[in-house]
Coordinates of C-alpha atoms in Angstrom, one line a residue:
M93 CA -20.4 -171.8 3.9
S94 CA -21.9 -170.4 0.4
R95 CA -25.5 -171.5 -0.4
R96 CA -25.0 -172.8 -4.7
T97 CA -28.5 -172.3 -6.7
G98 CA -27.2 -174.0 -9.8
P99 CA -25.9 -177.4 -10.7
T100 CA -23.1 -178.8 -8.1
S101 CA -22.0 -181.3 -10.7
P102 CA -18.1 -181.0 -11.4
A103 CA -18.5 -181.7 -15.1
L104 CA -20.9 -178.8 -15.0
S105 CA -19.4 -176.0 -13.0
T106 CA -17.6 -172.9 -14.9
P107 CA -14.5 -171.0 -13.2
P108 CA -15.6 -167.4 -11.0
A109 CA -13.7 -166.1 -14.0
D110 CA -16.0 -167.0 -16.9
H111 CA -19.5 -166.2 -15.0
P112 CA -21.9 -164.3 -17.4
E113 CA -21.6 -160.4 -17.8
G114 CA -23.4 -158.9 -14.5
A115 CA -22.2 -162.2 -12.2
E116 CA -20.3 -161.8 -9.2
R117 CA -16.9 -162.0 -10.2
T118 CA -14.2 -164.2 -7.6
G119 CA -10.9 -163.2 -9.5
P120 CA -9.0 -160.7 -11.6
R121 CA -9.9 -160.7 -14.8
E122 CA -7.1 -161.2 -17.0
P123 CA -7.2 -165.4 -16.9
R124 CA -10.8 -165.0 -18.3
A125 CA -9.4 -164.4 -21.9
P126 CA -6.8 -167.9 -22.6
H127 CA -9.7 -169.9 -21.5
R128 CA -12.4 -167.8 -23.3
Y129 CA -10.2 -167.7 -26.8
R130 CA -9.6 -171.6 -26.2
A131 CA -13.1 -172.8 -26.4
R132 CA -13.2 -169.5 -29.3
L133 CA -10.5 -171.2 -30.9
G134 CA -12.5 -174.9 -30.8
A135 CA -15.5 -172.8 -32.7
L136 CA -13.6 -171.9 -35.3
A137 CA -12.0 -175.4 -35.9
A138 CA -15.1 -176.5 -35.1
G139 CA -17.1 -174.3 -38.0
A140 CA -14.8 -177.1 -40.3
V141 CA -16.0 -180.5 -39.7
P142 CA -19.3 -179.4 -41.2
V143 CA -17.3 -179.1 -45.1
L144 CA -16.2 -182.9 -44.7
A145 CA -19.4 -183.5 -45.6
F146 CA -19.7 -181.4 -48.8
P147 CA -18.7 -182.3 -51.9
A148 CA -15.4 -183.1 -53.0
P149 CA -14.7 -184.5 -49.1
G150 CA -17.6 -185.5 -49.7
Q151 CA -18.6 -187.0 -46.6
A152 CA -21.7 -187.1 -46.6
W153 CA -23.1 -189.5 -43.8
L154 CA -21.2 -186.8 -41.3
A155 CA -23.8 -184.1 -41.4
W156 CA -26.1 -185.5 -39.6
I157 CA -23.6 -185.0 -36.3
A158 CA -20.6 -182.7 -37.8
L159 CA -22.4 -180.1 -36.1
V160 CA -22.9 -181.5 -32.6
P161 CA -19.2 -180.4 -31.2
G162 CA -19.5 -176.9 -32.3
L163 CA -23.3 -176.3 -30.8
L164 CA -21.6 -178.1 -28.0
L165 CA -19.0 -175.5 -27.4
M166 CA -22.2 -173.1 -27.2
Q167 CA -24.6 -175.5 -25.3
R168 CA -21.1 -175.6 -22.6
A169 CA -20.7 -171.0 -22.1
P170 CA -20.9 -169.5 -19.1
G171 CA -23.5 -167.2 -20.3
G172 CA -25.8 -166.3 -22.8
R173 CA -24.1 -163.7 -24.7
E174 CA -20.8 -165.9 -24.8
A175 CA -23.0 -168.4 -26.8
A176 CA -23.5 -166.4 -29.7
V177 CA -19.7 -165.4 -30.2
R178 CA -19.3 -169.0 -30.0
G179 CA -21.8 -169.7 -33.0
W180 CA -20.2 -166.0 -34.9
W181 CA -17.0 -167.8 -34.6
F182 CA -18.4 -171.1 -35.7
G183 CA -19.9 -169.6 -38.9
A184 CA -16.7 -168.0 -40.0
G185 CA -14.7 -170.9 -39.9
F186 CA -17.5 -173.3 -42.4
I187 CA -17.2 -170.0 -44.3
L188 CA -13.6 -170.3 -44.3
T189 CA -13.7 -173.6 -45.2
A190 CA -16.3 -174.6 -47.5
M191 CA -15.8 -171.5 -49.7
Y192 CA -11.3 -171.3 -49.3
W193 CA -11.3 -171.5 -53.1
L194 CA -11.9 -167.6 -53.2
V195 CA -9.3 -166.8 -52.9
P196 CA -7.1 -166.0 -55.6
S197 CA -10.6 -163.6 -56.9
I198 CA -11.6 -162.1 -53.9
G199 CA -8.1 -162.0 -52.0
P200 CA -8.4 -160.2 -48.5
G201 CA -11.9 -160.0 -48.7
L202 CA -12.5 -163.3 -47.8
P203 CA -11.8 -163.1 -44.0
V204 CA -14.2 -159.7 -44.0
L205 CA -17.2 -162.5 -45.8
A206 CA -16.4 -165.5 -43.2
V207 CA -16.8 -162.5 -40.2
L208 CA -19.9 -160.6 -42.0
F209 CA -22.1 -164.4 -43.0
G210 CA -20.8 -165.7 -39.7
A211 CA -22.3 -163.6 -37.8
L212 CA -25.4 -165.0 -38.7
Q213 CA -24.2 -168.5 -36.9
G214 CA -24.7 -166.1 -33.5
A215 CA -28.0 -166.3 -33.1
V216 CA -27.7 -170.3 -32.8
G217 CA -25.3 -170.2 -30.5
Y218 CA -27.7 -168.4 -28.5
T219 CA -30.7 -170.4 -28.8
V220 CA -28.6 -173.4 -28.1
H221 CA -27.5 -171.9 -24.6
R222 CA -30.3 -170.1 -24.0
L223 CA -32.6 -174.1 -24.5
L224 CA -29.4 -176.9 -24.0
R225 CA -28.3 -175.9 -20.5
P226 CA -28.0 -179.1 -18.5
P227 CA -30.3 -179.3 -16.7
L228 CA -32.2 -180.1 -19.5
T229 CA -35.9 -180.7 -19.0
A230 CA -38.7 -182.4 -22.1
R231 CA -40.3 -179.0 -22.5
R232 CA -36.8 -176.7 -23.7
A233 CA -35.4 -180.1 -25.8
L234 CA -39.4 -179.6 -27.6
L235 CA -38.6 -176.3 -28.4
A236 CA -35.0 -176.9 -28.8
L237 CA -35.5 -179.3 -31.5
L238 CA -38.1 -176.7 -33.7
L239 CA -36.1 -173.8 -33.0
V240 CA -33.0 -174.3 -33.2
P241 CA -33.4 -175.4 -37.1
A242 CA -35.6 -172.7 -37.3
V243 CA -32.9 -170.2 -35.9
W244 CA -30.3 -172.4 -38.4
V245 CA -32.6 -171.9 -41.5
S246 CA -33.2 -168.6 -41.4
A247 CA -29.5 -167.4 -41.1
E248 CA -28.8 -169.5 -44.2
Y249 CA -32.3 -167.7 -45.8
A250 CA -30.6 -164.5 -44.4
R251 CA -27.1 -165.0 -46.0
S252 CA -28.5 -166.4 -49.3
W253 CA -30.2 -162.9 -49.8
P254 CA -28.9 -162.0 -53.4
A255 CA -27.1 -158.6 -52.7
L256 CA -25.4 -160.4 -50.1
G257 CA -24.2 -163.0 -52.9
G258 CA -26.4 -165.3 -52.9
P259 CA -26.7 -169.3 -51.4
W260 CA -23.9 -171.4 -52.0
A261 CA -23.2 -174.5 -48.7
L262 CA -26.6 -174.4 -47.8
L263 CA -26.0 -177.5 -45.1
G264 CA -28.6 -179.5 -47.5
A265 CA -26.2 -179.9 -50.0
T266 CA -24.1 -182.3 -48.5
Q267 CA -26.9 -184.8 -49.3
W268 CA -26.7 -184.0 -53.3
Q269 CA -25.8 -187.6 -54.1
H270 CA -28.6 -188.8 -51.7
P271 CA -32.2 -188.6 -54.2
A272 CA -33.7 -190.3 -51.1
V273 CA -32.7 -187.7 -48.5
L274 CA -33.8 -185.3 -51.6
G275 CA -37.1 -186.4 -51.5
L276 CA -37.3 -183.7 -49.2
A277 CA -36.4 -180.9 -51.1
S278 CA -38.8 -181.5 -53.5
A279 CA -42.0 -180.9 -50.6
G280 CA -40.4 -177.6 -49.2
G281 CA -36.8 -177.3 -51.4
I282 CA -33.0 -177.5 -50.4
W283 CA -34.0 -175.9 -46.9
L284 CA -35.9 -178.7 -45.5
V285 CA -34.1 -179.9 -46.0
S286 CA -31.1 -178.3 -43.8
A287 CA -33.6 -178.2 -41.6
A288 CA -34.2 -182.5 -41.1
V289 CA -30.0 -182.2 -40.8
A290 CA -29.9 -179.4 -38.3
T291 CA -33.0 -180.8 -36.1
V292 CA -31.1 -184.4 -35.9
N293 CA -27.5 -182.8 -35.0
T294 CA -29.8 -180.8 -32.5
G295 CA -31.4 -185.0 -31.4
V296 CA -27.9 -186.1 -31.2
L297 CA -26.8 -183.2 -29.0
I298 CA -29.5 -183.6 -26.7
A299 CA -29.2 -188.1 -26.0
L300 CA -25.6 -187.2 -25.5
T301 CA -26.1 -184.6 -22.9
A302 CA -29.2 -184.4 -21.4
V303 CA -29.9 -186.8 -17.7
H304 CA -33.3 -187.6 -17.9
W305 CA -34.5 -190.0 -20.4
R306 CA -37.6 -188.5 -21.4
P307 CA -35.7 -185.6 -23.7
R308 CA -33.2 -188.4 -24.9
A309 CA -36.4 -190.1 -25.9
I310 CA -38.5 -187.6 -27.5
A311 CA -34.3 -186.1 -29.2
A312 CA -34.7 -190.1 -31.0
S313 CA -38.0 -189.5 -31.9
A314 CA -37.7 -186.3 -33.7
A315 CA -34.2 -188.0 -35.0
V316 CA -35.8 -191.7 -36.3
L317 CA -38.7 -188.6 -38.2
A318 CA -36.8 -186.6 -39.5
L319 CA -34.4 -189.2 -41.4
A320 CA -37.1 -191.4 -42.7
A321 CA -39.3 -188.4 -43.8
G322 CA -37.1 -188.2 -47.3
P323 CA -37.6 -191.6 -48.2
A324 CA -40.8 -191.4 -47.3
L325 CA -41.4 -188.5 -49.5
F326 CA -38.8 -190.0 -52.2
A327 CA -41.1 -193.3 -52.1
L328 CA -44.4 -191.9 -53.0
R329 CA -42.3 -189.2 -55.5
E330 CA -43.1 -191.8 -59.0
A331 CA -39.9 -191.5 -61.4
P332 CA -41.1 -190.1 -64.7
T333 CA -42.7 -192.3 -67.1
G334 CA -44.0 -192.6 -71.4
A335 CA -43.5 -188.7 -71.3
G336 CA -41.1 -188.9 -73.9
T337 CA -37.0 -188.7 -73.9
V338 CA -34.0 -186.3 -75.3
T339 CA -30.4 -186.7 -76.2
V340 CA -28.4 -183.9 -75.1
A341 CA -24.6 -183.6 -75.7
L342 CA -22.9 -181.8 -73.1
V343 CA -19.9 -180.2 -74.8
Q344 CA -16.2 -179.9 -72.4
P345 CA -12.8 -178.1 -74.6
G346 CA -11.1 -178.6 -71.1
I347 CA -8.0 -175.5 -70.3
V348 CA -8.2 -174.1 -73.8
E349 CA -6.2 -170.1 -72.9
D350 CA -7.0 -169.0 -75.9
P351 CA -11.0 -168.1 -77.2
Q352 CA -10.2 -168.7 -80.5
A353 CA -8.7 -172.1 -79.3
R354 CA -11.8 -173.0 -77.1
F355 CA -14.4 -171.9 -79.8
D356 CA -12.4 -173.7 -82.1
A357 CA -12.1 -177.4 -79.8
S358 CA -15.8 -176.9 -78.4
A359 CA -16.6 -177.2 -82.5
R360 CA -13.8 -180.1 -83.5
T361 CA -16.0 -181.8 -80.8
T362 CA -19.6 -180.8 -81.6
A363 CA -18.6 -182.0 -85.5
A364 CA -17.8 -185.5 -84.0
L365 CA -21.5 -186.1 -83.2
V366 CA -22.8 -186.1 -86.7
G367 CA -24.3 -188.9 -87.4
Q368 CA -25.3 -189.6 -83.7
R369 CA -28.9 -189.1 -82.9
V370 CA -28.8 -185.8 -80.6
D371 CA -31.4 -183.1 -80.0
L372 CA -29.7 -180.3 -78.3
V373 CA -26.1 -180.0 -77.7
V374 CA -25.0 -177.4 -74.8
W375 CA -21.4 -175.5 -74.8
G376 CA -20.5 -173.6 -71.8
E377 CA -20.2 -170.7 -70.5
S378 CA -17.9 -168.1 -72.1
S379 CA -17.4 -170.6 -73.8
T380 CA -16.8 -167.5 -76.9
T381 CA -15.8 -164.2 -76.6
A382 CA -17.4 -162.8 -80.2
D383 CA -21.4 -161.0 -80.4
L384 CA -22.8 -163.2 -82.2
D385 CA -25.0 -160.4 -83.3
H386 CA -22.1 -158.7 -85.2
D387 CA -19.4 -161.6 -85.6
P388 CA -20.7 -163.8 -88.5
A389 CA -18.2 -166.1 -88.8
A390 CA -18.2 -167.1 -85.8
L391 CA -21.9 -167.2 -86.2
D392 CA -22.0 -169.2 -89.3
A393 CA -19.6 -171.8 -87.8
L394 CA -22.3 -172.6 -84.8
R395 CA -25.5 -172.8 -87.7
G396 CA -23.1 -175.1 -90.1
L397 CA -22.8 -177.3 -86.8
A398 CA -26.8 -177.1 -85.3
A399 CA -27.2 -178.3 -89.3
T400 CA -24.8 -181.2 -90.0
T401 CA -25.5 -182.6 -86.6
G402 CA -29.9 -182.0 -86.6
A403 CA -29.7 -180.3 -83.4
Q404 CA -30.1 -177.1 -82.3
V405 CA -26.7 -175.6 -80.2
I406 CA -26.4 -173.3 -76.7
A407 CA -23.5 -171.6 -76.9
G408 CA -22.3 -169.2 -73.9
E409 CA -20.9 -165.6 -75.0
D410 CA -19.4 -163.5 -73.2
A411 CA -18.5 -160.8 -75.0
R412 CA -18.9 -157.2 -75.7
K413 CA -22.1 -155.4 -76.5
A414 CA -22.3 -152.5 -79.1
D415 CA -22.7 -150.6 -76.2
G416 CA -18.9 -151.5 -75.1
R417 CA -20.1 -153.3 -72.1
I418 CA -19.7 -157.2 -71.6
S419 CA -22.5 -159.4 -70.7
K420 CA -23.0 -163.5 -70.8
D421 CA -25.8 -165.0 -72.4
A422 CA -27.3 -168.0 -73.2
V423 CA -27.5 -168.1 -77.0
L424 CA -30.0 -170.8 -79.0
V425 CA -28.3 -171.0 -82.2
S426 CA -30.4 -173.4 -85.5
P427 CA -29.3 -173.6 -88.9
A428 CA -31.4 -170.0 -89.7
G429 CA -29.7 -168.0 -87.0
V430 CA -30.4 -166.8 -83.5
V431 CA -33.1 -168.3 -82.4
D432 CA -32.9 -166.2 -78.9
R433 CA -30.2 -165.5 -75.9
Y434 CA -30.9 -165.0 -72.5
R435 CA -28.6 -163.3 -70.2
K436 CA -27.2 -163.6 -66.9
I437 CA -29.0 -162.2 -64.5
R438 CA -27.3 -162.8 -61.3
L439 CA -24.0 -162.3 -61.9
V440 CA -20.8 -163.5 -59.2
P441 CA -20.0 -161.2 -56.6
F442 CA -16.4 -159.8 -56.6
G443 CA -15.8 -162.2 -60.4
E444 CA -18.7 -160.2 -62.7
Y445 CA -18.5 -157.3 -60.9
I446 CA -17.6 -156.0 -58.3
P447 CA -19.8 -154.5 -55.5
L448 CA -20.0 -151.3 -54.2
R449 CA -16.4 -150.7 -57.0
P450 CA -16.2 -147.1 -55.6
A451 CA -15.3 -148.0 -52.1
L452 CA -14.6 -151.6 -52.6
G453 CA -12.1 -151.4 -56.0
W454 CA -8.8 -151.5 -54.6
I455 CA -9.9 -155.7 -54.4
A456 CA -9.6 -156.3 -58.0
G457 CA -5.9 -155.0 -57.6
V458 CA -4.8 -157.5 -55.3
S459 CA -6.6 -160.3 -56.5
R460 CA -8.5 -162.0 -59.5
A461 CA -11.3 -160.2 -59.1
A462 CA -13.7 -158.8 -61.9
G463 CA -11.8 -155.8 -63.5
E464 CA -15.4 -154.1 -64.1
N465 CA -18.7 -154.3 -64.0
R466 CA -20.5 -156.9 -66.1
A467 CA -23.9 -155.9 -67.4
P468 CA -26.8 -158.6 -65.6
G469 CA -29.6 -159.0 -68.2
T470 CA -33.8 -157.3 -67.1
A471 CA -35.6 -160.7 -66.7
F472 CA -35.8 -164.9 -67.3
H473 CA -36.9 -166.3 -69.6
L474 CA -37.1 -170.1 -71.6
L475 CA -35.0 -170.7 -74.4
P476 CA -37.8 -171.7 -77.4
T477 CA -35.5 -174.7 -77.8
V478 CA -37.0 -178.2 -80.5
D479 CA -36.2 -181.1 -80.5
R480 CA -34.7 -182.6 -83.7
T481 CA -37.8 -183.6 -85.1
G482 CA -39.2 -180.1 -84.7
A483 CA -41.2 -180.9 -81.3
P484 CA -40.7 -177.8 -78.9
L485 CA -38.7 -178.9 -76.1
P486 CA -38.8 -175.5 -73.9
V487 CA -35.5 -174.7 -71.2
G488 CA -34.5 -173.0 -69.0
A489 CA -30.8 -171.9 -70.0
L490 CA -29.0 -171.1 -66.9
I491 CA -25.4 -169.4 -66.5
C492 CA -22.8 -170.6 -63.7
F493 CA -23.6 -169.6 -60.4
E494 CA -27.4 -168.7 -60.8
S495 CA -27.1 -172.7 -60.3
A496 CA -27.2 -172.1 -56.4
F497 CA -30.5 -169.9 -56.9
P498 CA -33.2 -172.6 -55.4
D499 CA -35.5 -169.4 -56.9
M500 CA -35.1 -169.3 -60.6
A501 CA -35.1 -173.1 -61.2
R502 CA -38.6 -173.0 -59.7
T503 CA -39.3 -170.0 -61.8
A504 CA -37.9 -172.0 -64.8
A505 CA -39.9 -175.0 -64.0
R506 CA -43.3 -173.3 -64.3
D507 CA -42.8 -171.5 -66.6
G508 CA -42.6 -174.9 -68.6
A509 CA -38.9 -175.8 -69.1
R510 CA -38.7 -179.6 -69.5
V511 CA -35.3 -179.7 -69.2
L512 CA -32.9 -177.0 -67.0
V513 CA -29.4 -176.3 -69.1
Y514 CA -26.7 -174.8 -67.1
Q515 CA -23.8 -173.5 -68.7
S516 CA -20.7 -173.5 -66.3
S517 CA -16.7 -172.2 -66.1
T518 CA -14.9 -172.9 -63.0
S519 CA -11.7 -173.3 -64.8
T520 CA -10.1 -170.9 -61.9
F521 CA -10.9 -172.9 -59.4
Q522 CA -10.0 -176.2 -61.3
R523 CA -7.8 -177.6 -58.9
T524 CA -10.3 -176.7 -55.7
W525 CA -13.5 -178.2 -54.5
A526 CA -15.8 -175.9 -55.8
P527 CA -16.4 -177.7 -59.4
E528 CA -17.6 -180.6 -56.9
Q529 CA -19.8 -178.3 -54.9
H530 CA -21.0 -176.9 -58.2
V531 CA -22.7 -179.7 -60.3
S532 CA -24.0 -180.8 -57.1
L533 CA -26.5 -177.6 -57.2
A534 CA -27.3 -179.0 -60.6
A535 CA -28.8 -182.5 -58.3
I536 CA -30.6 -180.2 -56.7
R537 CA -32.1 -178.5 -58.4
A538 CA -33.8 -181.3 -60.2
A539 CA -35.6 -183.1 -57.2
E540 CA -36.7 -179.2 -56.6
T541 CA -38.0 -178.5 -59.4
G542 CA -38.6 -182.2 -60.7
R543 CA -36.7 -181.6 -63.6
P544 CA -33.7 -183.4 -65.9
A545 CA -31.1 -181.0 -65.0
V546 CA -27.9 -180.5 -67.2
Q547 CA -24.5 -179.0 -66.3
A548 CA -21.9 -178.3 -69.5
S549 CA -18.4 -177.2 -68.1
L550 CA -16.4 -175.4 -69.9
T551 CA -13.3 -177.7 -67.8
G552 CA -15.3 -179.7 -66.3
V553 CA -17.7 -181.1 -64.1
S554 CA -20.6 -182.1 -67.2
A555 CA -23.4 -183.8 -65.2
A556 CA -26.5 -185.1 -66.3
F557 CA -29.7 -185.6 -63.8
D558 CA -33.1 -187.3 -64.0
A559 CA -36.4 -185.6 -62.2
Q560 CA -35.4 -186.8 -58.9
G561 CA -31.3 -185.8 -58.8
R562 CA -29.9 -189.2 -59.6
E563 CA -26.5 -188.5 -61.2
L564 CA -26.9 -190.5 -64.9
A565 CA -23.8 -189.8 -66.8
R566 CA -20.0 -186.8 -65.7
L567 CA -17.4 -186.1 -67.7
G568 CA -14.6 -185.1 -65.1
T569 CA -11.9 -181.8 -64.6
D570 CA -10.0 -184.6 -66.3
S571 CA -11.6 -185.3 -69.3
T572 CA -12.5 -184.0 -72.3
G573 CA -15.1 -184.1 -75.4
A574 CA -18.7 -184.7 -75.3
L575 CA -20.7 -185.8 -73.1
T576 CA -23.8 -187.1 -74.5
V577 CA -27.1 -188.9 -72.2
R578 CA -30.9 -189.6 -73.0
L579 CA -32.4 -188.0 -70.5
P580 CA -35.7 -189.1 -69.3
L581 CA -39.0 -186.1 -69.5
T582 CA -41.7 -185.6 -67.2
A583 CA -44.7 -184.4 -68.6
P584 CA -45.9 -181.0 -69.6
G585 CA -47.4 -179.4 -67.0
T586 CA -46.1 -181.5 -63.8
L587 CA -45.0 -179.3 -60.7
T588 CA -43.3 -180.9 -57.4
W589 CA -45.3 -179.0 -54.3
Y590 CA -41.6 -177.2 -53.8
D591 CA -42.5 -175.7 -57.2
R592 CA -45.9 -175.2 -56.3
V593 CA -45.8 -173.6 -52.8
G594 CA -42.5 -172.2 -52.7
D595 CA -39.5 -171.2 -49.9
V596 CA -42.9 -171.4 -47.0
V597 CA -39.9 -173.6 -45.3
P598 CA -37.9 -170.8 -44.9
A599 CA -40.9 -168.3 -44.6
G600 CA -41.7 -170.3 -41.4
A601 CA -38.5 -169.6 -40.2
L602 CA -37.8 -167.1 -40.0
L603 CA -41.4 -166.7 -38.2
I604 CA -40.8 -169.1 -35.7
T605 CA -37.8 -167.3 -34.8
A606 CA -38.9 -164.1 -35.3
G607 CA -41.9 -165.5 -32.3
A608 CA -38.6 -166.9 -30.1
A609 CA -37.2 -163.1 -29.8
V610 CA -40.4 -161.4 -29.0
V611 CA -41.4 -163.5 -26.5
S612 CA -37.3 -163.4 -25.3
V613 CA -37.1 -160.3 -25.3
G614 CA -40.6 -160.2 -23.0
A615 CA -39.0 -162.4 -20.9
A616 CA -36.3 -160.1 -20.6
R617 CA -38.2 -156.9 -19.9
R618 CA -40.4 -158.6 -16.8
T619 CA -37.2 -160.3 -15.4
A620 CA -36.1 -157.1 -15.3
L621 CA -38.9 -154.9 -14.1
G622 CA -38.5 -157.2 -11.3

């Protein structure tokens, strides 16, 4: 007779062939592969489930339970190594589904990105298995409710590094249409929203799989606290009142391939604003391919529009400069001419430059990746905009992909921006989920910084959000014209907690993750030494 030292429940037992490495195997190695890869393919498919909570599917409620199928596969892995691999496959499935629309831009590079970024979720798989494998105790449930969200946020933060591409499809972004939940963003940025969503998913997993009531009670309490924290912070944060308003017109010409025809369409839409009390007109990214410092005809047209509408114009310039390089600029134009310009700092990988072009430049031959690298700017600064009465209205004007970066909007707020302005062009991805994913970021940046935010897109979505992230108006991808909206302003100098403290949530998550790793390695060494 053999003596069992683990759980005896048939539901929790595993075939001998799937025992962790180092355990005694009683069968041949070959049968392991089909069983192992079925679970991994399940994890790959499970990675697609959370994407349904993002725009455009927009099933935001699903985010609070969408991780559970994948976490369950990680929990039930036969060992920590296999759990980490399942986490990797889960992460790859998530990236492939969330960013499928990048295929025209990077072609075969997308699976490579999915494999690289998916590997970060391996740490989530290992953590889930180590803490939540049966039999589950109250102590390990408490640790899991701290560590799993910390490891998740650490993985998101790692792939958000600008050199790796930047933050996109962060779990907290699923809640962009729920300002009450975004109350968390005003305290800890998008990272705190992601942590809350991951906490609830972990709590649901514990509640479903724990045998004893104590772990279940702990999980339920943590989930309720995470769900209630956002609305509580939203209720404590007052909406802006008594600080005035500003009227902004967002110009959306639609899909117009010819650069001059696109400029003319934007000009006609702007000219139709004459007689309206507009303080600022915003054109989309790449609304002109003329170098406004050296093209008097294009500049004169913009100066005339600023004079007749009584509002300054922020145009999107995508032009080859005198030095022969192409850059993307937000150019502020008044009746007197160019007032100031901001040059895009963080370029889109493959779309505006190819990282390591000598090695990866071949991708441009099999996709729509950048044929040449754009020239980035060197520093961010506010545009010294004024309203129609001449009163200062400093604007944080950022270009397209830069709306994904919380630190840039936070810098604009701390520098004194009254409004965040994003210029966008997603015409390459017009009939995909990309435009809706993109516009959602403006709502999050508004909630984080306590500033109204607008996005002007050439082809949609153009939209405006108040200082709490609530949508005020929009033009979808099937519309053209000018979207005119009155934005309530926050008082000058107003800062949210996130504006003040910055990225303490991901920093704390990294510290917790690193500390847990050190403890785990130390315990393993002590066990090995016997």
